[in-house]
Coordinates of C-alpha atoms in Angstrom, one line a residue:
M21 CA -54.9 -0.5 -5.3
K22 CA -53.4 -0.6 -1.8
K23 CA -52.5 -4.3 -2.3
V24 CA -50.9 -3.5 -5.7
A25 CA -48.9 -0.6 -4.2
L26 CA -47.6 -2.8 -1.4
L27 CA -46.6 -5.5 -3.9
W28 CA -44.8 -2.9 -6.0
I29 CA -42.9 -1.6 -3.0
A30 CA -41.9 -5.2 -2.0
L31 CA -40.7 -5.9 -5.5
M32 CA -38.6 -2.7 -5.6
A33 CA -37.1 -3.6 -2.3
L34 CA -36.0 -7.0 -3.7
L35 CA -34.3 -5.6 -6.8
P36 CA -31.0 -4.5 -5.1
L37 CA -30.8 -8.1 -3.6
S38 CA -31.3 -9.7 -7.0
A39 CA -28.6 -7.5 -8.6
Q40 CA -25.8 -8.6 -6.3
I41 CA -23.0 -10.7 -7.8
R42 CA -20.5 -12.2 -5.4
G43 CA -17.6 -14.4 -6.2
N44 CA -17.4 -17.3 -8.6
N45 CA -18.9 -20.8 -8.7
I46 CA -15.6 -22.1 -9.9
V47 CA -12.7 -21.6 -7.4
V48 CA -9.0 -22.5 -7.6
T49 CA -7.3 -23.1 -4.3
V50 CA -3.6 -23.8 -3.6
Q51 CA -3.2 -24.9 0.0
P52 CA 0.1 -25.4 1.9
D53 CA 0.5 -28.0 4.6
H54 CA 1.5 -25.4 7.3
Q55 CA -1.3 -23.3 8.6
D56 CA 0.9 -20.2 8.9
W57 CA 2.3 -20.8 5.4
T58 CA 5.8 -20.6 7.0
Y59 CA 8.8 -23.0 6.8
Q60 CA 12.4 -23.1 7.6
T61 CA 14.9 -23.1 4.8
G62 CA 15.6 -26.6 3.6
Q63 CA 12.2 -27.8 4.7
K64 CA 9.8 -29.2 2.1
A65 CA 6.5 -27.5 1.6
R66 CA 3.6 -29.6 0.2
F67 CA 0.9 -27.8 -1.8
T68 CA -2.5 -29.2 -2.7
V69 CA -4.2 -27.7 -5.8
N70 CA -8.0 -28.0 -6.0
V71 CA -10.3 -26.8 -8.8
L72 CA -13.8 -26.7 -7.4
K73 CA -17.2 -26.2 -8.9
S74 CA -20.1 -25.6 -6.5
G75 CA -17.7 -26.6 -3.8
T76 CA -16.8 -30.0 -5.2
L77 CA -13.8 -31.1 -7.3
M78 CA -14.1 -30.8 -11.1
D79 CA -13.3 -33.6 -13.4
N80 CA -10.9 -33.3 -16.4
V81 CA -10.1 -29.6 -15.9
S82 CA -7.2 -28.0 -17.8
I83 CA -4.7 -25.9 -15.8
D84 CA -1.5 -24.0 -16.3
L85 CA 0.9 -24.2 -13.3
S86 CA 4.0 -22.1 -12.4
A87 CA 6.1 -22.7 -9.4
G88 CA 9.4 -21.6 -7.9
P89 CA 11.0 -18.6 -6.2
E90 CA 8.8 -15.5 -6.2
M91 CA 9.1 -13.6 -9.6
Y92 CA 11.7 -16.2 -10.7
Q93 CA 9.5 -19.3 -11.1
D94 CA 11.4 -22.1 -12.9
I95 CA 8.7 -24.8 -13.2
R96 CA 5.9 -24.3 -15.8
K97 CA 3.5 -27.0 -16.7
N98 CA 0.2 -27.5 -18.6
M99 CA -1.9 -30.5 -17.5
V100 CA -5.3 -31.9 -17.2
L101 CA -6.5 -32.8 -13.7
K102 CA -8.6 -35.9 -14.0
N103 CA -10.1 -35.6 -10.6
G104 CA -9.7 -31.8 -10.1
T105 CA -6.8 -32.1 -7.6
F106 CA -3.0 -32.2 -7.7
E107 CA -0.1 -32.2 -5.2
L108 CA 3.4 -30.8 -5.5
T109 CA 6.3 -29.9 -3.3
G110 CA 8.8 -27.0 -3.2
T111 CA 11.6 -25.8 -1.0
M112 CA 14.1 -22.9 -0.6
A113 CA 17.7 -23.2 0.3
K114 CA 17.9 -19.5 1.4
P115 CA 15.3 -17.2 2.9
G116 CA 12.5 -16.1 0.6
F117 CA 9.1 -17.1 -0.9
Y118 CA 8.2 -20.1 -3.0
R119 CA 5.2 -19.3 -5.1
V120 CA 2.7 -21.6 -6.8
D121 CA 0.3 -20.1 -9.4
V122 CA -2.5 -22.1 -11.0
T123 CA -4.8 -21.0 -13.8
A124 CA -7.8 -23.2 -14.6
H125 CA -9.4 -22.9 -18.0
V126 CA -13.2 -23.6 -18.0
D127 CA -15.6 -22.8 -20.8
G128 CA -13.3 -20.1 -22.2
K129 CA -12.7 -18.4 -18.9
D130 CA -9.7 -18.3 -16.6
Y131 CA -9.8 -18.9 -12.9
K132 CA -6.7 -18.2 -10.8
G133 CA -5.4 -19.4 -7.4
A134 CA -2.0 -19.0 -5.8
C135 CA 0.1 -19.7 -2.7
G136 CA 3.3 -18.0 -1.5
A137 CA 5.0 -20.0 1.1
A138 CA 7.5 -18.2 3.4
F139 CA 10.9 -19.8 4.1
S140 CA 12.7 -18.2 7.2
P141 CA 11.2 -14.8 6.3
E142 CA 12.5 -13.3 9.6
K143 CA 16.0 -13.7 8.1
L144 CA 15.4 -11.7 4.9
Q145 CA 17.5 -8.7 4.4
P146 CA 17.2 -6.0 1.7
S147 CA 19.8 -5.5 -1.0
T148 CA 19.6 -1.7 -1.4
V149 CA 22.6 0.4 -0.3
M150 CA 22.0 3.6 1.7
P151 CA 23.9 6.5 0.1
K152 CA 26.3 8.2 2.5
D153 CA 24.6 11.5 1.9
F154 CA 21.0 10.1 2.1
E155 CA 20.0 12.0 5.3
E156 CA 21.8 15.2 4.2
F157 CA 20.2 15.1 0.8
W158 CA 16.7 15.0 2.3
K159 CA 17.5 17.4 5.1
N160 CA 18.6 20.0 2.6
I161 CA 15.5 19.5 0.4
I162 CA 13.2 19.9 3.4
G163 CA 15.1 23.0 4.5
E164 CA 14.8 24.5 1.1
A165 CA 11.1 23.7 0.9
R166 CA 10.4 25.4 4.2
K167 CA 11.7 28.7 2.8
T168 CA 8.4 28.7 0.8
S169 CA 5.5 29.6 3.1
L170 CA 2.6 27.2 3.2
N171 CA 0.2 29.9 2.1
P172 CA -2.8 27.6 2.7
T173 CA -6.3 27.6 1.3
K174 CA -9.3 26.1 3.0
R175 CA -12.8 25.5 1.6
L176 CA -15.7 24.0 3.7
L177 CA -17.4 21.1 2.0
P178 CA -20.9 21.4 3.7
E179 CA -22.3 18.4 1.9
R180 CA -19.6 16.2 3.5
C181 CA -19.9 17.6 7.0
T182 CA -21.6 15.8 9.9
K183 CA -22.9 16.9 13.2
D184 CA -19.5 15.8 14.7
V185 CA -17.0 16.6 11.9
N186 CA -16.2 19.6 9.7
V187 CA -14.8 18.7 6.3
Y188 CA -12.7 20.9 4.1
E189 CA -10.7 20.8 0.9
V190 CA -7.3 22.4 1.7
S191 CA -4.2 23.1 -0.1
F192 CA -0.7 24.4 0.8
Q193 CA 2.5 25.2 -1.1
N194 CA 5.0 22.4 -1.4
M195 CA 8.5 23.1 -2.6
Q196 CA 8.0 26.4 -4.3
E197 CA 5.5 29.2 -5.0
N198 CA 2.2 28.0 -6.5
Y199 CA 3.4 24.4 -6.3
R200 CA 0.6 22.9 -4.3
T201 CA -0.5 19.8 -2.4
Y202 CA -4.2 19.3 -2.0
G203 CA -6.1 17.2 0.5
I204 CA -9.3 16.7 2.6
L205 CA -9.1 17.8 6.2
C206 CA -11.5 16.5 8.8
V207 CA -11.7 18.2 12.2
P208 CA -14.0 17.4 15.1
V209 CA -16.6 20.1 15.6
K210 CA -16.2 20.2 19.3
E211 CA -13.5 22.7 20.4
G212 CA -10.3 21.1 21.8
R213 CA -6.9 19.8 21.0
Y214 CA -6.7 16.5 19.1
P215 CA -4.3 13.7 18.0
A216 CA -3.7 13.7 14.2
L217 CA -3.5 11.2 11.4
L218 CA -2.0 11.8 7.9
R219 CA -3.3 9.4 5.2
V220 CA -1.1 9.0 2.1
P221 CA -2.4 7.6 -1.1
G222 CA -1.8 4.5 -3.2
A223 CA -0.7 4.8 -6.8
G224 CA -3.0 6.4 -9.3
V225 CA -4.9 9.7 -9.8
R226 CA -8.3 10.0 -8.1
P227 CA -10.5 12.2 -5.9
Y228 CA -10.6 11.8 -2.1
G229 CA -13.4 11.7 0.4
G230 CA -11.4 12.3 3.6
D231 CA -11.3 10.1 6.7
I232 CA -14.5 11.4 8.3
W233 CA -15.0 8.2 10.4
T234 CA -11.7 8.5 12.3
A235 CA -12.3 12.2 12.8
A236 CA -15.6 11.4 14.4
Q237 CA -13.8 9.2 17.0
G238 CA -11.9 12.3 18.1
A239 CA -8.9 12.9 15.8
I240 CA -7.8 15.3 13.1
T241 CA -7.4 13.6 9.8
L242 CA -5.7 14.9 6.6
E243 CA -5.9 12.8 3.4
I244 CA -3.7 14.2 0.7
G245 CA -3.3 13.7 -3.0
I246 CA 0.2 13.8 -4.5
H247 CA -0.2 15.3 -8.0
G248 CA -0.7 19.0 -7.3
I249 CA -4.3 19.1 -8.5
P250 CA -7.6 19.5 -6.5
V251 CA -9.0 16.3 -5.1
T252 CA -12.8 17.1 -5.4
M253 CA -13.2 17.0 -9.2
E254 CA -15.2 14.5 -11.2
Q255 CA -13.7 11.1 -11.7
Q256 CA -13.4 11.5 -15.5
V257 CA -11.0 14.4 -15.0
Y258 CA -8.6 12.1 -13.1
D259 CA -9.0 9.3 -15.6
N260 CA -8.1 11.7 -18.4
V261 CA -5.0 12.9 -16.5
F262 CA -3.9 9.4 -15.6
N263 CA -4.2 8.2 -19.2
G264 CA -2.5 11.4 -20.4
A265 CA 0.0 13.7 -18.8
L266 CA 0.5 11.4 -15.7
M267 CA 0.6 8.1 -17.4
G268 CA 3.5 6.1 -15.8
Y269 CA 4.4 9.1 -13.6
W270 CA 6.3 6.8 -11.2
E271 CA 9.0 6.5 -13.9
F272 CA 9.4 10.3 -14.5
N273 CA 13.0 11.6 -14.2
M274 CA 14.3 8.3 -12.8
D275 CA 17.9 9.4 -13.7
S276 CA 17.8 12.6 -11.6
R277 CA 17.5 12.6 -7.8
E278 CA 16.7 16.4 -8.0
K279 CA 13.9 16.0 -10.6
H280 CA 12.6 12.6 -9.7
Y281 CA 8.8 12.6 -9.5
Y282 CA 8.6 11.3 -6.0
K283 CA 10.7 14.2 -4.7
R284 CA 7.8 16.6 -4.6
V285 CA 5.6 13.8 -3.4
V286 CA 7.7 13.0 -0.3
I287 CA 8.1 16.7 0.5
G288 CA 4.4 17.1 0.2
C289 CA 4.0 14.6 3.0
I290 CA 6.4 16.5 5.3
R291 CA 4.7 19.8 4.5
A292 CA 1.3 18.2 5.3
L293 CA 2.7 17.6 8.8
D294 CA 3.8 21.3 8.9
Y295 CA 0.2 22.2 7.9
I296 CA -1.3 20.1 10.6
E297 CA 1.0 21.6 13.3
E298 CA 0.4 25.2 12.2
Y299 CA -3.2 25.3 11.1
T300 CA -5.1 22.7 13.0
P301 CA -5.9 22.1 16.7
W302 CA -3.3 19.3 17.0
N303 CA -2.5 18.4 20.6
G304 CA 1.3 18.3 19.9
K305 CA 1.5 14.7 21.0
E306 CA 0.1 11.8 18.9
M307 CA 0.8 12.1 15.2
G308 CA 0.5 9.2 12.8
V309 CA 0.8 8.3 9.1
T310 CA -0.6 5.4 7.2
G311 CA -1.2 4.2 3.7
S312 CA -1.1 1.2 1.4
S313 CA 1.0 0.2 -1.6
Q314 CA 2.5 3.5 -2.8
G315 CA 1.0 4.9 0.4
G316 CA 3.0 2.3 2.3
F317 CA 6.2 3.7 0.8
L318 CA 5.1 7.3 1.7
T319 CA 4.3 6.1 5.2
L320 CA 7.9 4.9 5.6
A321 CA 9.3 8.0 4.0
T322 CA 7.3 10.3 6.3
A323 CA 8.1 8.4 9.5
G324 CA 11.8 8.1 8.6
L325 CA 12.2 11.8 7.8
D326 CA 10.0 13.4 10.5
K327 CA 10.2 12.6 14.1
R328 CA 6.9 14.3 14.8
I329 CA 5.5 11.0 13.7
T330 CA 4.9 8.9 16.8
F331 CA 3.3 5.9 15.0
Y332 CA 3.0 4.6 11.4
A333 CA 1.3 1.8 9.6
P334 CA 2.5 0.7 6.1
V335 CA 0.3 -1.9 4.4
H336 CA 1.9 -3.9 1.5
A337 CA 4.4 -1.1 1.0
A338 CA 5.6 -0.6 -2.6
L339 CA 8.9 1.0 -3.8
C340 CA 11.0 -1.1 -1.5
D341 CA 14.3 -2.8 -2.4
H342 CA 14.5 -1.8 -6.1
T343 CA 17.8 -3.5 -6.6
N344 CA 17.0 -7.0 -5.3
Y345 CA 16.9 -8.2 -8.8
Q346 CA 20.7 -8.2 -8.6
N347 CA 20.3 -11.1 -6.2
G348 CA 17.9 -12.9 -8.5
A349 CA 15.2 -12.2 -6.0
A350 CA 11.9 -10.3 -6.0
C351 CA 12.0 -6.5 -6.1
G352 CA 9.4 -4.0 -5.1
W353 CA 6.8 -2.3 -7.4
P354 CA 7.2 -0.7 -9.9
H355 CA 9.9 -3.4 -10.5
Y356 CA 12.1 -0.7 -12.2
F357 CA 15.0 -3.0 -13.1
Y358 CA 13.4 -6.4 -13.2
W359 CA 12.5 -6.6 -16.8
N360 CA 15.9 -5.8 -18.3
K361 CA 18.0 -6.6 -15.2
G362 CA 19.1 -3.0 -15.0
K363 CA 21.2 -3.1 -18.2
G364 CA 22.1 0.5 -19.2
Q365 CA 20.4 1.9 -16.2
E366 CA 23.3 2.5 -13.9
K367 CA 22.4 6.1 -13.2
Q368 CA 18.7 5.2 -12.5
I369 CA 19.9 2.5 -10.1
E370 CA 22.0 5.0 -8.2
V371 CA 19.1 7.5 -8.0
S372 CA 16.7 4.8 -7.0
R373 CA 18.5 4.4 -3.6
Y374 CA 17.3 7.9 -2.7
Y375 CA 13.7 6.8 -3.3
D376 CA 13.7 3.3 -1.8
G377 CA 11.4 2.7 1.1
V378 CA 14.0 0.5 2.8
N379 CA 16.4 3.5 3.3
F380 CA 13.7 5.6 4.8
A381 CA 12.8 2.7 7.1
R382 CA 16.4 2.7 8.3
L383 CA 15.8 6.2 9.7
I384 CA 12.9 5.2 11.9
N385 CA 13.8 5.3 15.6
G386 CA 12.8 3.8 18.9
N387 CA 10.3 6.5 19.7
Q388 CA 8.1 5.6 16.7
R389 CA 5.8 2.6 16.7
G390 CA 5.0 0.6 13.6
W391 CA 2.4 -1.8 12.3
F392 CA 3.1 -3.8 9.1
S393 CA 0.7 -5.9 7.2
F394 CA 0.7 -7.5 3.7
G395 CA -0.2 -10.7 1.9
Y396 CA 1.9 -13.7 0.8
N397 CA 0.0 -13.9 -2.4
D398 CA 0.6 -10.3 -3.4
D399 CA 1.9 -10.3 -7.0
V400 CA 2.3 -6.4 -7.1
V401 CA 4.3 -5.9 -3.8
P402 CA 6.2 -9.1 -3.2
P403 CA 6.2 -10.3 0.4
T404 CA 9.9 -10.8 0.0
T405 CA 10.4 -7.1 0.0
A406 CA 7.7 -6.5 2.6
W407 CA 9.4 -8.8 5.1
A408 CA 12.9 -7.5 4.4
T409 CA 11.7 -3.9 4.9
Y410 CA 10.1 -4.9 8.2
N411 CA 13.3 -6.7 9.3
T412 CA 15.2 -3.4 8.7
V413 CA 13.3 -1.3 11.2
K414 CA 15.0 -1.0 14.6
G415 CA 12.2 0.6 16.6
P416 CA 9.2 -1.0 18.2
K417 CA 7.1 -2.8 15.6
E418 CA 4.3 -5.3 15.0
I419 CA 3.7 -7.5 12.0
S420 CA 0.4 -9.0 11.0
P421 CA 0.5 -10.8 7.6
Y422 CA -2.7 -12.0 6.0
Q423 CA -1.2 -14.7 4.0
A424 CA -4.1 -15.3 1.5
T425 CA -4.5 -11.7 0.4
W426 CA -3.2 -10.6 -2.9
H427 CA -2.9 -6.8 -3.5
F428 CA -6.0 -6.1 -1.5
W429 CA -7.4 -6.2 2.0
F430 CA -9.5 -8.7 3.9
Q431 CA -12.2 -7.2 6.2
E432 CA -10.4 -8.6 9.3
Q433 CA -7.2 -7.0 8.2
W434 CA -8.9 -3.7 7.7
D435 CA -10.6 -3.9 11.1
E436 CA -7.3 -4.8 12.9
W437 CA -5.6 -1.8 11.1
E438 CA -8.3 0.6 12.2
A439 CA -8.2 -0.7 15.8
W440 CA -4.5 -0.2 15.9
L441 CA -4.7 3.3 14.6
L442 CA -7.3 4.2 17.2
K443 CA -5.2 2.8 20.0
E444 CA -2.2 4.8 18.9
L445 CA -4.3 7.9 18.6
G446 CA -5.3 7.3 22.2
L447 CA -8.9 6.8 21.3
K448 CA -9.2 3.1 22.2
K449 CA -7.8 1.0 25.0
D450 CA -5.9 -2.3 24.4

């Protein structure tokens, strides 16, 4: 019986390993001939397409190919690769990204690969115009919001606490009475004053766990939601809301700068800093903000509007350069005016300038340090807009593209980001 029991335990231990599924046996690669994927305008980039099965080239594989300027590809082909490989070239006469997309069709399934080659990206400039009253508009909104007290709530989440960190669900009033922002606050158990980090979310509706790990290193962290609902409910609740009342929320009230959905969202970020300053043991020195995608936009907005922010890290920042379609070039998610070229949307175009990450980036000053990262294959947040936004910032900044990423992270990218945040929080040496 003892031998049977040991065998059973061994088999049970192996089950998780046998259940793991990682990657595909069939892989499509699109490889440029420059290691950094970067060229000067007028240069010719050479791309090699490979369709691999078990690491070797496939014979007689059917592919669809699209190539050309990002979001405006003008070459489309269907072909059969006899030996599983194909070469093509592309160039750009002006700064931008030349993108090659390949979809292989094998046994009724599609496998995708891509490459976005940069041409003089350091020369990219955004198209969006900054309204003359941009700063005044936001200054007035913030001033009005602060007439409403934070009136915070705070609930300990004992199941999330550790020996080093206390974890709470908190809320505070945003722009008016009973109009709340919710978040997860993590505070070191040991008494003292600490640097602080605000984490702002990507698009969607979801619960949040809080940044317990960074808090354990010796920082206050506050991770907020943006929709005015608690952030500790069951996932199904958020799915129902996202597929119901908040479906497409990023397009709500696009024709009104006073009623635009992102107005309360941006103000919620500023009021989160107010909460940290007033109700946590912040040391009054290091204060950071970071987020990806929609959170990248909110990172830029928070840093631009509030000089308590000493460092900021936007990753593949969305909602940047909405009007770049007017130049026939890639525009930022949600690509408001790309599909119909802005026809009949003159009012929405005007309003969009008050909610464009580029214009917030223009307010960032020399006392704030930035770290930017994104992928050249990103088909949600175009690298054209990411580079142009980076070029806009006048203060101290670093850029760390991970060319092969799409709208996701590589582990090395995540690790570099975390290390940079810890350095800026004063918790890690160079």
